[in-house]
Amino acid sequence: MRTTRVLRRAATVLAAITAAVLLSPGQASAAPVAPLSATAFTPLTASTNALAGVYLRTGLSTTLVLDAKPSTVHNNGGTIYQWTYNGGVQQRWYVLTDDTIRPEADTGMCLDANPNTNQNGGTVYLWACNGGSQQKWTFTGTGGIKNTHSGRCLDMNPNTAYNGGTIYQWSCNGSPQQTWYYK
């Protein structure tokens, strides 16, 4: 009887350790989340208006969405990347009529194309909203999200299509990694 309790306790501890190792901090969701369905997403268009609490993904992946790294979402230079959809607040975005895109986790922060890296592969991060053109985004007719300052589009690096993969700015070309959808 004591052996059975000890084994059960050991199995519980092992399961907890395994879960802690497999799940990145801040990325775990409290409840199971239904998988994404490609058909549940709507393409962004030039006429897309304000959106609240939406998930954004590209045509490159049906499972990876735009994600604000939870540990940096409140900091200037906060990391954005692609992550498997989990329903977390760090994956929901506000697309506002002032042409900003803000994480629901901190709506005082804006998606910002670093004005010092206005070239292909240039940095996109979170920065305190300040009304600058590097924080203004418009939608192209092909589903692209184009930065007003750089003239480049938000792009999911096709060579890093995995959790933590790079989101950057790239010349607008209508490719699947620049074709954004929302849900």
mmCIF file with all atom_site columns, N, CA and C in Angstrom, residues 12 38 40 81 87 89 105 133 163 166 175-176 178:
data_model
loop_
_atom_site.group_PDB
_atom_site.id
_atom_site.type_symbol
_atom_site.label_atom_id
_atom_site.label_alt_id
_atom_site.label_comp_id
_atom_site.label_asym_id
_atom_site.label_entity_id
_atom_site.label_seq_id
_atom_site.pdbx_PDB_ins_code
_atom_site.Cartn_x
_atom_site.Cartn_y
_atom_site.Cartn_z
_atom_site.occupancy
_atom_site.B_iso_or_equiv
_atom_site.pdbx_formal_charge
_atom_site.auth_seq_id
_atom_site.auth_comp_id
_atom_site.auth_asym_id
_atom_site.auth_atom_id
_atom_site.pdbx_PDB_model_num
ATOM 1  N N  . THR A 1 12  ? 3.102   11.612 -10.334 1.00 0.00 ? 12  THR A N  1
ATOM 2  C CA . THR A 1 12  ? 2.557   12.973 -10.352 1.00 0.00 ? 12  THR A CA 1
ATOM 3  C C  . THR A 1 12  ? 3.680   13.991 -10.457 1.00 0.00 ? 12  THR A C  1
ATOM 4  N N  . ALA A 1 38  ? -7.731  26.661 -40.744 1.00 0.00 ? 38  ALA A N  1
ATOM 5  C CA . ALA A 1 38  ? -7.372  27.646 -41.763 1.00 0.00 ? 38  ALA A CA 1
ATOM 6  C C  . ALA A 1 38  ? -8.605  28.366 -42.295 1.00 0.00 ? 38  ALA A C  1
ATOM 7  N N  . ALA A 1 40  ? -11.192 29.252 -40.645 1.00 0.00 ? 40  ALA A N  1
ATOM 8  C CA . ALA A 1 40  ? -11.775 30.144 -39.649 1.00 0.00 ? 40  ALA A CA 1
ATOM 9  C C  . ALA A 1 40  ? -11.169 31.547 -39.730 1.00 0.00 ? 40  ALA A C  1
ATOM 10 N N  . TYR A 1 81  ? 7.282   37.456 -31.986 1.00 0.00 ? 81  TYR A N  1
ATOM 11 C CA . TYR A 1 81  ? 7.720   36.299 -32.751 1.00 0.00 ? 81  TYR A CA 1
ATOM 12 C C  . TYR A 1 81  ? 6.524   35.473 -33.144 1.00 0.00 ? 81  TYR A C  1
ATOM 13 N N  . GLY A 1 87  ? -4.256  30.465 -27.619 1.00 0.00 ? 87  GLY A N  1
ATOM 14 C CA . GLY A 1 87  ? -5.362  31.235 -27.056 1.00 0.00 ? 87  GLY A CA 1
ATOM 15 C C  . GLY A 1 87  ? -4.953  32.248 -26.001 1.00 0.00 ? 87  GLY A C  1
ATOM 16 N N  . VAL A 1 89  ? -3.428  35.652 -24.066 1.00 0.00 ? 89  VAL A N  1
ATOM 17 C CA . VAL A 1 89  ? -3.611  37.088 -24.244 1.00 0.00 ? 89  VAL A CA 1
ATOM 18 C C  . VAL A 1 89  ? -2.455  37.687 -25.050 1.00 0.00 ? 89  VAL A C  1
ATOM 19 N N  . ALA A 1 105 ? -2.150  42.277 -24.442 1.00 0.00 ? 105 ALA A N  1
ATOM 20 C CA . ALA A 1 105 ? -1.468  42.156 -23.153 1.00 0.00 ? 105 ALA A CA 1
ATOM 21 C C  . ALA A 1 105 ? -1.002  43.512 -22.617 1.00 0.00 ? 105 ALA A C  1
ATOM 22 N N  . SER A 1 133 ? 5.596   57.421 -37.396 1.00 0.00 ? 133 SER A N  1
ATOM 23 C CA . SER A 1 133 ? 5.251   56.673 -38.608 1.00 0.00 ? 133 SER A CA 1
ATOM 24 C C  . SER A 1 133 ? 5.772   55.239 -38.585 1.00 0.00 ? 133 SER A C  1
ATOM 25 N N  . ASN A 1 163 ? 8.216   27.740 -33.246 1.00 0.00 ? 163 ASN A N  1
ATOM 26 C CA . ASN A 1 163 ? 8.020   28.566 -32.053 1.00 0.00 ? 163 ASN A CA 1
ATOM 27 C C  . ASN A 1 163 ? 9.253   29.419 -31.798 1.00 0.00 ? 163 ASN A C  1
ATOM 28 N N  . THR A 1 166 ? 11.377  34.239 -36.235 1.00 0.00 ? 166 THR A N  1
ATOM 29 C CA . THR A 1 166 ? 11.495  35.672 -36.472 1.00 0.00 ? 166 THR A CA 1
ATOM 30 C C  . THR A 1 166 ? 10.328  36.269 -37.255 1.00 0.00 ? 166 THR A C  1
ATOM 31 N N  . SER A 1 175 ? 4.001   37.431 -50.911 1.00 0.00 ? 175 SER A N  1
ATOM 32 C CA . SER A 1 175 ? 4.299   36.019 -50.631 1.00 0.00 ? 175 SER A CA 1
ATOM 33 C C  . SER A 1 175 ? 3.451   35.504 -49.464 1.00 0.00 ? 175 SER A C  1
ATOM 34 N N  . PRO A 1 176 ? 3.355   34.172 -49.320 1.00 0.00 ? 176 PRO A N  1
ATOM 35 C CA . PRO A 1 176 ? 2.553   33.613 -48.216 1.00 0.00 ? 176 PRO A CA 1
ATOM 36 C C  . PRO A 1 176 ? 2.990   34.114 -46.842 1.00 0.00 ? 176 PRO A C  1
ATOM 37 N N  . GLN A 1 178 ? 3.873   36.957 -46.079 1.00 0.00 ? 178 GLN A N  1
ATOM 38 C CA . GLN A 1 178 ? 3.423   38.345 -45.902 1.00 0.00 ? 178 GLN A CA 1
ATOM 39 C C  . GLN A 1 178 ? 1.916   38.484 -46.059 1.00 0.00 ? 178 GLN A C  1
#
